[in-house]
Amino acid sequence: MEDNNNMNDPSVPGTSSASFERVGQNPENPEDEAARLFEDYIRERESAATEIYNTELPTEHAYLGKMERVEGVDYLEPGKIYRLPIYTHHSIIYPGEIVPLMLNDFNLYDGRPSDSSDGLKFGLVFQNQYSDGGRVYGVTCQVYERGAEGLSALLKTVAQQRFYIVRQSQERRADVKILPEIVLPDPLISSCSNAMVRFANSSRKDRLTSFKRLLTQSTAWPQFVYDQYDTKEVMAKVERFLSSLKITSVQTDEVKLSFWLARNIPLTEEYRKMIFCTDSVLHRMLIINKALDHMWYFICKRCESEIANYDDMFAMSKQGVQTSYCNPAGYVHDTLTVHKTKENSTLPVERPSTNFSWFPGYSWQIIVCANCRQHLGWKFVAEKKNVLPKSFYGLSGTNITVKSHGDLKKTDDDDDITDRAAANEEQLDYEGLFELESSSSDSDEGFY
Ligand SMILES: [Zn+2]
């Protein structure tokens, strides 16, 4: 009922249902034939004029108004402790994400030398997410654009590095320890002698596979043990997932890709936390691998009504399917874009508006859960007739969660991953990779 866009409106030229019936009724009639030709002509003209939405536009966050560029990007050294201004945030932000922010009581400039070439940097801390796990985690944010100075500061920032709080010095300042991103070398290749490494660098896949098979013969473990630490299988699944979303360009850097996937694949809060807390890129990929085995759907967090399907997701922004947008009150919504919601699962309320629209060219209208009336997000409708998509939905990550079809209980495999991620929490070195196979007792460091 709420989905009354032009696509189903027979009064709009070029939509087929009405004309198709007419032709079918009397194909011999020359008047009908003329009408059909005319409609074909209109349809052709329309499709020629159809504009596919430029997904770069939402990434610019133009609704925040004119802003000034802030120069300077610097990376902090992993393992070292830095004092940063901090702000709390309601959800997990992964490195690489663009985060628009409106900060009150803006004290970024306090204590910062005026000739600093470091640019503007602060920490976003996920207070609510981690208060139970002992450590409080966060991510550093680099400001790349800022609005005029006033009571609240409008900022466009990019999240950069994970950290945890070592000590909070003042209310809005803390000493934070920067976490490393560990890319484990291939366990087999790194164990072979220098003289043999050149075989491993073969660009031919089959040659590399047989070389690895040869190497396993001289180790204590059979090949399947090593295969578990191979990201080939994960990458094949990831590619299928991306092509189902029609996303063609993604990060090629392993670290960035692992965070991008954590953001864009439907995951439970627990999996999101695990992925954030682990330093090992491989373990992130293993958790993602597990998640890709499930067919997820999206439910209302409050009443658990089904709202949308996994395959309804699509990328309306170049950034991906789930991105952050700031509302006029300064609240940052993680917004997941879907083509449609399940029939009768959502209701639009209030009038559509174009003010502060996150998707330039689209009006928005608040939608609520049809069952419990909880706010779930927004329906966006194109203002121009020929823009595609004509409409879509943005679901708010705060009020939506995921559930998987089939077995919803935690499986042994899930425990296995929790153990690995927990054991990995400090630092994981090459030997640690093998110890994980046998140890399953240190899960009390976990995040549940
Ligand atoms: Zn509900």
Coordinates of C-alpha atoms and ligand atoms in Angstrom, one line a residue:
M1 CA 0.0 0.0 0.0
E2 CA 2.8 2.4 0.8
D3 CA 4.7 1.4 -2.2
N4 CA 2.6 3.5 -4.6
N5 CA 5.3 4.7 -6.9
N6 CA 4.9 5.5 -10.5
M7 CA 6.0 2.0 -11.6
N8 CA 2.6 0.6 -10.8
D9 CA 0.6 3.6 -11.9
P10 CA -1.1 2.9 -15.2
S11 CA -1.7 6.6 -15.8
V12 CA 2.0 7.0 -16.4
P13 CA 3.0 6.5 -20.1
G14 CA 5.3 3.6 -20.6
T15 CA 4.1 1.4 -17.8
S16 CA 2.9 -1.6 -19.5
S17 CA 0.0 -3.3 -17.8
A18 CA -2.8 -1.2 -19.3
S19 CA -1.5 -1.1 -22.8
F20 CA -0.6 -4.8 -22.9
E21 CA -4.1 -5.8 -22.2
R22 CA -5.5 -3.5 -24.8
V23 CA -3.3 -5.0 -27.5
G24 CA -4.1 -8.5 -26.4
Q25 CA -7.8 -7.9 -26.6
N26 CA -7.9 -7.2 -30.3
P27 CA -4.5 -7.5 -32.1
E28 CA -6.1 -7.1 -35.5
N29 CA -7.5 -3.6 -34.9
P30 CA -5.2 -1.0 -36.7
E31 CA -6.1 1.6 -34.1
D32 CA -4.7 -0.6 -31.4
E33 CA -1.7 -1.2 -33.5
A34 CA -1.1 2.5 -33.8
A35 CA -1.6 3.0 -30.1
R36 CA 0.9 0.2 -29.5
L37 CA 3.5 1.8 -31.7
F38 CA 2.9 5.1 -30.1
E39 CA 3.4 3.6 -26.7
D40 CA 6.6 1.8 -27.8
Y41 CA 7.9 5.2 -29.1
I42 CA 7.1 6.9 -25.7
R43 CA 8.7 4.0 -23.8
E44 CA 11.8 4.3 -25.9
R45 CA 12.0 8.0 -25.4
E46 CA 11.5 7.5 -21.7
S47 CA 14.2 4.9 -21.3
A48 CA 16.6 7.0 -23.3
A49 CA 16.0 9.9 -20.9
T50 CA 16.2 7.7 -17.8
E51 CA 19.0 8.8 -15.5
I52 CA 20.7 6.3 -13.2
Y53 CA 21.4 7.9 -9.9
N54 CA 24.9 9.0 -9.3
T55 CA 26.0 7.1 -6.2
E56 CA 28.8 9.6 -5.6
L57 CA 26.4 12.2 -4.5
P58 CA 25.4 10.8 -1.1
T59 CA 29.1 10.4 -0.1
E60 CA 29.5 14.2 -0.4
H61 CA 27.0 14.8 2.5
A62 CA 26.0 18.1 0.7
Y63 CA 23.0 18.5 3.1
L64 CA 25.6 19.8 5.7
G65 CA 26.1 22.9 3.6
K66 CA 29.3 24.6 2.5
M67 CA 32.4 23.4 4.3
E68 CA 36.0 24.2 4.4
R69 CA 38.8 21.7 3.7
V70 CA 41.0 20.6 6.5
E71 CA 44.4 19.4 5.4
G72 CA 46.6 16.8 7.0
V73 CA 46.4 13.0 7.3
D74 CA 48.7 11.2 9.7
Y75 CA 48.7 7.7 11.0
L76 CA 49.5 7.0 14.6
E77 CA 51.9 4.3 15.5
P78 CA 50.3 1.0 16.6
G79 CA 51.1 0.0 20.1
K80 CA 51.8 3.5 21.2
I81 CA 49.7 5.6 23.6
Y82 CA 48.3 9.0 22.5
R83 CA 46.2 11.6 24.2
L84 CA 43.1 12.5 22.1
P85 CA 39.9 14.5 22.5
I86 CA 37.1 11.9 22.7
Y87 CA 33.4 11.8 21.9
T88 CA 31.1 8.9 22.5
H89 CA 29.2 7.2 19.7
H90 CA 26.2 4.9 19.8
S91 CA 27.4 2.3 17.2
I92 CA 30.6 0.7 15.9
I93 CA 32.5 2.7 13.2
Y94 CA 35.1 0.8 11.3
P95 CA 38.3 2.3 9.9
G96 CA 37.7 3.6 6.4
E97 CA 34.1 4.8 7.0
I98 CA 33.1 8.4 6.3
V99 CA 31.4 9.8 9.4
P100 CA 29.5 13.2 9.2
L101 CA 29.3 14.6 12.7
M102 CA 27.8 17.6 14.5
L103 CA 29.6 18.0 17.8
N104 CA 28.4 20.2 20.6
D105 CA 30.8 21.6 23.1
F106 CA 33.5 21.4 20.5
N107 CA 36.9 21.2 22.2
L108 CA 39.0 19.8 19.3
Y109 CA 41.2 22.9 19.2
D110 CA 42.0 22.9 22.9
G111 CA 45.5 22.1 23.7
R112 CA 46.4 21.8 20.1
P113 CA 49.4 23.9 18.9
S114 CA 48.2 26.3 16.2
D115 CA 51.1 25.4 13.9
S116 CA 50.3 21.7 14.1
S117 CA 50.5 20.0 10.8
D118 CA 48.7 16.9 12.1
G119 CA 45.3 18.1 11.0
L120 CA 42.4 17.6 13.2
K121 CA 42.0 14.2 14.9
F122 CA 39.9 12.9 17.7
G123 CA 38.6 9.6 19.0
L124 CA 35.0 8.2 18.7
V125 CA 34.4 5.9 21.6
F126 CA 31.8 3.1 21.6
Q127 CA 30.9 3.5 25.2
N128 CA 27.7 1.5 25.3
Q129 CA 29.0 -1.3 23.2
Y130 CA 31.9 -2.3 25.3
S131 CA 31.2 -1.4 28.9
D132 CA 30.6 -5.1 29.7
G133 CA 33.8 -6.3 28.0
G134 CA 36.1 -4.4 30.4
R135 CA 37.9 -2.5 27.7
V136 CA 36.4 0.6 26.0
Y137 CA 37.1 0.6 22.3
G138 CA 37.0 3.4 19.7
V139 CA 38.3 4.6 16.4
T140 CA 40.4 7.7 15.5
C141 CA 38.7 10.1 13.2
Q142 CA 40.5 12.5 10.9
V143 CA 38.6 15.7 10.0
Y144 CA 38.8 16.5 6.3
E145 CA 36.1 19.2 6.0
R146 CA 34.5 21.5 8.6
G147 CA 31.7 24.0 8.7
A148 CA 31.8 27.5 10.0
E149 CA 32.7 27.7 13.7
G150 CA 29.7 28.1 16.0
L151 CA 28.0 26.5 18.9
S152 CA 28.2 23.1 17.3
A153 CA 30.8 22.1 14.8
L154 CA 29.8 20.4 11.6
L155 CA 32.5 18.0 10.5
K156 CA 33.1 15.4 7.8
T157 CA 35.6 12.9 9.1
V158 CA 37.1 9.6 8.0
A159 CA 37.6 6.9 10.6
Q160 CA 41.2 5.6 10.6
Q161 CA 42.6 3.4 13.4
R162 CA 41.2 1.3 16.1
F163 CA 42.2 1.9 19.7
Y164 CA 41.2 1.2 23.3
I165 CA 41.2 3.6 26.2
V166 CA 44.1 3.2 28.6
R167 CA 43.0 6.0 30.9
Q168 CA 40.6 8.8 30.8
S169 CA 42.4 12.0 31.8
Q170 CA 39.6 14.5 31.7
E171 CA 36.0 14.3 30.8
R172 CA 36.6 14.7 27.1
R173 CA 40.2 13.6 26.8
A174 CA 41.8 10.1 27.1
D175 CA 45.0 8.3 26.6
V176 CA 44.4 5.7 24.0
K177 CA 46.4 2.8 22.7
I178 CA 46.4 2.3 18.9
L179 CA 45.7 -1.2 17.8
P180 CA 47.7 -2.9 15.0
E181 CA 46.2 -4.5 11.9
I182 CA 47.9 -7.9 11.6
V183 CA 48.1 -9.5 8.2
L184 CA 49.3 -13.0 8.7
P185 CA 51.6 -14.4 6.1
D186 CA 50.6 -17.7 4.5
P187 CA 51.6 -20.3 7.1
L188 CA 53.1 -22.7 4.5
I189 CA 55.0 -20.2 2.4
S190 CA 56.5 -18.5 5.4
S191 CA 57.9 -21.8 6.7
C192 CA 59.8 -22.6 3.5
S193 CA 63.4 -21.7 2.9
N194 CA 64.5 -18.6 1.0
A195 CA 65.7 -20.7 -1.9
M196 CA 62.2 -22.1 -2.4
V197 CA 60.2 -18.9 -1.9
R198 CA 60.5 -18.1 -5.6
F199 CA 58.2 -21.0 -6.4
A200 CA 55.6 -19.5 -4.1
N201 CA 55.7 -16.3 -6.1
S202 CA 54.5 -18.0 -9.2
S203 CA 51.7 -16.2 -10.8
R204 CA 50.2 -19.5 -12.0
K205 CA 47.5 -20.6 -9.6
D206 CA 47.9 -24.4 -10.3
R207 CA 51.6 -24.2 -9.8
L208 CA 51.2 -22.5 -6.5
T209 CA 48.7 -25.1 -5.4
S210 CA 50.9 -28.0 -6.2
F211 CA 53.8 -26.3 -4.6
K212 CA 51.8 -25.9 -1.4
R213 CA 50.8 -29.6 -1.5
L214 CA 54.4 -30.5 -1.7
L215 CA 55.2 -28.3 1.3
T216 CA 52.6 -29.9 3.5
Q217 CA 54.3 -33.2 3.1
S218 CA 57.2 -32.0 5.2
T219 CA 55.0 -30.6 8.0
A220 CA 53.2 -32.3 10.9
W221 CA 49.7 -31.1 9.8
P222 CA 47.7 -32.3 6.8
Q223 CA 46.7 -29.8 4.1
F224 CA 43.1 -29.2 5.3
V225 CA 44.6 -27.5 8.4
Y226 CA 46.3 -24.9 6.2
D227 CA 43.2 -24.6 4.0
Q228 CA 41.3 -23.3 7.0
Y229 CA 43.6 -20.3 7.1
D230 CA 43.3 -19.6 3.4
T231 CA 41.1 -16.7 2.4
K232 CA 40.4 -18.1 -1.1
E233 CA 37.1 -19.6 -0.1
V234 CA 36.0 -16.4 1.7
M235 CA 37.0 -14.3 -1.3
A236 CA 34.9 -16.5 -3.6
K237 CA 31.9 -16.1 -1.4
V238 CA 32.6 -12.4 -1.0
E239 CA 32.6 -12.0 -4.8
R240 CA 29.3 -13.8 -5.1
F241 CA 27.8 -11.5 -2.4
L242 CA 29.1 -8.4 -4.2
S243 CA 27.8 -9.4 -7.6
S244 CA 24.4 -10.1 -6.1
L245 CA 24.5 -6.5 -4.9
K246 CA 25.9 -5.3 -8.2
I247 CA 28.8 -3.8 -6.5
T248 CA 31.8 -3.8 -8.8
S249 CA 34.5 -1.7 -7.2
V250 CA 35.6 -2.4 -3.6
Q251 CA 38.8 -2.1 -1.6
T252 CA 41.6 -4.2 -2.8
D253 CA 43.7 -3.7 0.4
E254 CA 43.0 -6.7 2.7
V255 CA 42.7 -4.6 5.9
K256 CA 40.4 -2.1 4.3
L257 CA 38.3 -4.8 2.6
S258 CA 37.8 -6.7 5.9
F259 CA 36.4 -3.5 7.5
W260 CA 34.3 -2.7 4.5
L261 CA 32.8 -6.1 4.5
A262 CA 32.1 -5.9 8.3
R263 CA 30.1 -2.8 7.5
N264 CA 28.3 -4.0 4.5
I265 CA 27.5 -7.6 5.2
P266 CA 24.5 -8.3 7.4
L267 CA 26.0 -9.2 10.8
T268 CA 24.7 -9.6 14.4
E269 CA 26.0 -7.1 17.0
E270 CA 28.2 -9.9 18.4
Y271 CA 29.9 -10.5 15.1
R272 CA 30.4 -6.8 14.5
K273 CA 32.1 -6.5 17.9
M274 CA 34.3 -9.5 17.3
I275 CA 35.4 -8.2 14.0
F276 CA 36.2 -4.8 15.5
C277 CA 38.1 -6.3 18.5
T278 CA 40.3 -8.7 16.6
D279 CA 43.7 -7.5 15.3
S280 CA 44.0 -10.3 12.8
V281 CA 42.6 -9.6 9.3
L282 CA 42.4 -13.4 8.7
H283 CA 40.1 -13.8 11.7
R284 CA 37.9 -11.0 10.5
M285 CA 37.6 -12.8 7.2
L286 CA 36.8 -16.1 8.9
I287 CA 34.0 -14.5 10.8
I288 CA 32.7 -12.9 7.6
N289 CA 33.0 -16.3 5.9
K290 CA 30.7 -17.7 8.6
A291 CA 28.2 -14.9 8.3
L292 CA 28.0 -15.4 4.5
D293 CA 26.8 -18.9 5.0
H294 CA 23.5 -17.6 6.4
M295 CA 20.6 -16.1 4.6
W296 CA 19.9 -13.0 6.7
Y297 CA 16.8 -10.9 6.9
F298 CA 16.2 -7.7 8.7
I299 CA 13.8 -7.4 11.6
C300 CA 12.4 -4.6 13.8
K301 CA 14.6 -4.5 16.9
R302 CA 11.7 -4.0 19.2
C303 CA 9.0 -6.5 18.0
E304 CA 11.1 -8.7 15.7
S305 CA 8.7 -8.4 12.8
E306 CA 10.3 -9.1 9.5
I307 CA 11.1 -5.9 7.6
A308 CA 13.3 -6.7 4.6
N309 CA 15.2 -9.4 2.9
Y310 CA 18.9 -9.9 2.4
D311 CA 18.6 -9.6 -1.3
D312 CA 16.6 -6.3 -1.1
M313 CA 19.9 -4.6 -0.1
F314 CA 21.6 -2.4 -2.7
A315 CA 24.2 0.3 -2.7
M316 CA 22.7 3.8 -3.1
S317 CA 26.0 5.3 -2.1
K318 CA 29.4 4.6 -3.5
Q319 CA 30.4 3.9 0.1
G320 CA 28.3 0.7 0.2
V321 CA 24.9 -0.5 1.4
Q322 CA 25.2 0.8 5.0
T323 CA 26.6 4.3 5.6
S324 CA 26.3 7.0 8.2
Y325 CA 24.3 10.2 7.8
C326 CA 23.8 13.0 10.2
N327 CA 20.3 14.4 10.9
P328 CA 19.7 18.1 11.7
A329 CA 19.7 17.4 15.4
G330 CA 23.2 15.9 15.1
Y331 CA 22.2 12.3 15.5
V332 CA 24.2 10.0 13.2
H333 CA 22.1 7.2 11.7
D334 CA 23.7 4.1 10.2
T335 CA 21.5 3.7 7.2
L336 CA 21.0 0.5 5.3
T337 CA 19.5 1.0 1.8
V338 CA 17.0 -1.6 0.5
H339 CA 14.9 -1.6 -2.7
K340 CA 11.7 -2.4 -0.8
T341 CA 10.4 -3.5 2.5
K342 CA 8.1 -6.5 3.0
E343 CA 4.5 -6.0 2.2
N344 CA 2.6 -4.3 5.0
S345 CA 5.6 -4.3 7.3
T346 CA 6.2 -0.6 7.4
L347 CA 3.9 2.5 7.4
P348 CA 4.8 6.0 6.2
V349 CA 4.1 8.8 8.7
E350 CA 4.1 12.5 8.4
R351 CA 4.6 14.4 5.1
P352 CA 7.4 13.8 2.7
S353 CA 10.1 16.4 2.9
T354 CA 13.2 17.4 0.9
N355 CA 14.9 19.3 3.7
F356 CA 18.3 18.0 4.6
S357 CA 17.9 15.1 2.3
W358 CA 20.9 12.6 2.5
F359 CA 20.2 11.6 -1.1
P360 CA 20.2 14.7 -3.3
G361 CA 17.2 14.6 -5.6
Y362 CA 15.1 12.5 -3.3
S363 CA 12.4 13.4 -0.8
W364 CA 12.2 11.5 2.4
Q365 CA 9.3 10.3 4.6
I366 CA 9.5 8.7 8.0
I367 CA 8.5 5.1 8.2
V368 CA 7.5 3.1 11.3
C369 CA 7.0 -0.6 12.0
A370 CA 3.5 -1.5 11.1
N371 CA 3.3 -3.8 14.1
C372 CA 4.8 -1.8 17.0
R373 CA 5.1 1.7 15.5
Q374 CA 8.8 1.9 16.2
H375 CA 10.6 4.3 13.9
L376 CA 12.5 2.2 11.4
G377 CA 13.8 4.7 8.8
W378 CA 12.7 6.5 5.8
K379 CA 11.2 6.1 2.4
F380 CA 13.0 8.0 -0.3
V381 CA 11.2 9.0 -3.5
A382 CA 12.9 10.6 -6.6
E383 CA 11.7 14.1 -7.3
K384 CA 12.4 13.8 -11.0
K385 CA 10.4 11.4 -12.9
N386 CA 13.1 9.7 -14.9
V387 CA 15.6 9.0 -12.2
L388 CA 16.3 5.4 -11.2
P389 CA 15.6 4.1 -8.6
K390 CA 12.3 5.8 -8.4
S391 CA 12.1 5.0 -4.7
F392 CA 13.9 3.0 -2.0
Y393 CA 14.1 2.7 1.7
G394 CA 16.8 3.7 4.2
L395 CA 16.6 1.5 7.4
S396 CA 18.1 2.9 10.6
G397 CA 20.7 0.6 12.0
T398 CA 19.7 1.7 15.5
N399 CA 16.3 0.1 15.2
I400 CA 16.9 -2.7 12.8
T401 CA 18.7 -5.9 13.5
V402 CA 19.4 -9.1 11.6
K403 CA 18.2 -12.7 12.0
S404 CA 19.2 -15.7 9.9
H405 CA 16.9 -18.2 8.2
G406 CA 17.2 -21.7 9.6
D407 CA 19.1 -22.5 12.7
L408 CA 19.3 -19.4 14.9
K409 CA 21.0 -21.0 17.7
K410 CA 24.7 -20.6 18.2
T411 CA 26.6 -23.5 16.7
D412 CA 29.9 -25.0 17.7
D413 CA 31.5 -23.3 14.8
D414 CA 30.4 -19.9 16.2
D415 CA 32.0 -20.8 19.6
D416 CA 35.1 -21.8 17.7
I417 CA 35.2 -18.3 16.1
T418 CA 34.6 -16.6 19.4
D419 CA 37.4 -18.5 20.9
R420 CA 39.8 -17.6 18.1
A421 CA 38.8 -14.0 18.2
A422 CA 39.1 -13.9 22.0
A423 CA 42.5 -15.6 22.0
N424 CA 43.5 -13.2 19.4
E425 CA 42.6 -10.2 21.4
E426 CA 46.0 -9.2 22.6
Q427 CA 48.3 -10.0 19.7
L428 CA 48.5 -12.9 17.5
D429 CA 51.8 -14.1 16.1
Y430 CA 52.6 -16.8 13.7
E431 CA 52.9 -19.5 16.3
G432 CA 49.7 -18.4 17.9
L433 CA 47.9 -19.4 14.7
F434 CA 48.6 -23.0 15.5
E435 CA 48.0 -22.9 19.2
L436 CA 44.4 -21.7 18.5
E437 CA 43.6 -25.1 17.0
S438 CA 44.2 -26.8 20.3
S439 CA 43.2 -24.2 22.8
S440 CA 39.6 -23.4 23.4
S441 CA 39.7 -22.6 27.1
D442 CA 40.6 -18.9 26.9
S443 CA 37.2 -17.8 25.8
D444 CA 36.5 -15.9 29.0
E445 CA 38.3 -13.0 27.4
G446 CA 35.4 -12.9 24.9
F447 CA 32.9 -10.2 24.2
Y448 CA 29.7 -11.8 25.4
Ligands
ZN1 ZN 8.2 -3.5 15.4

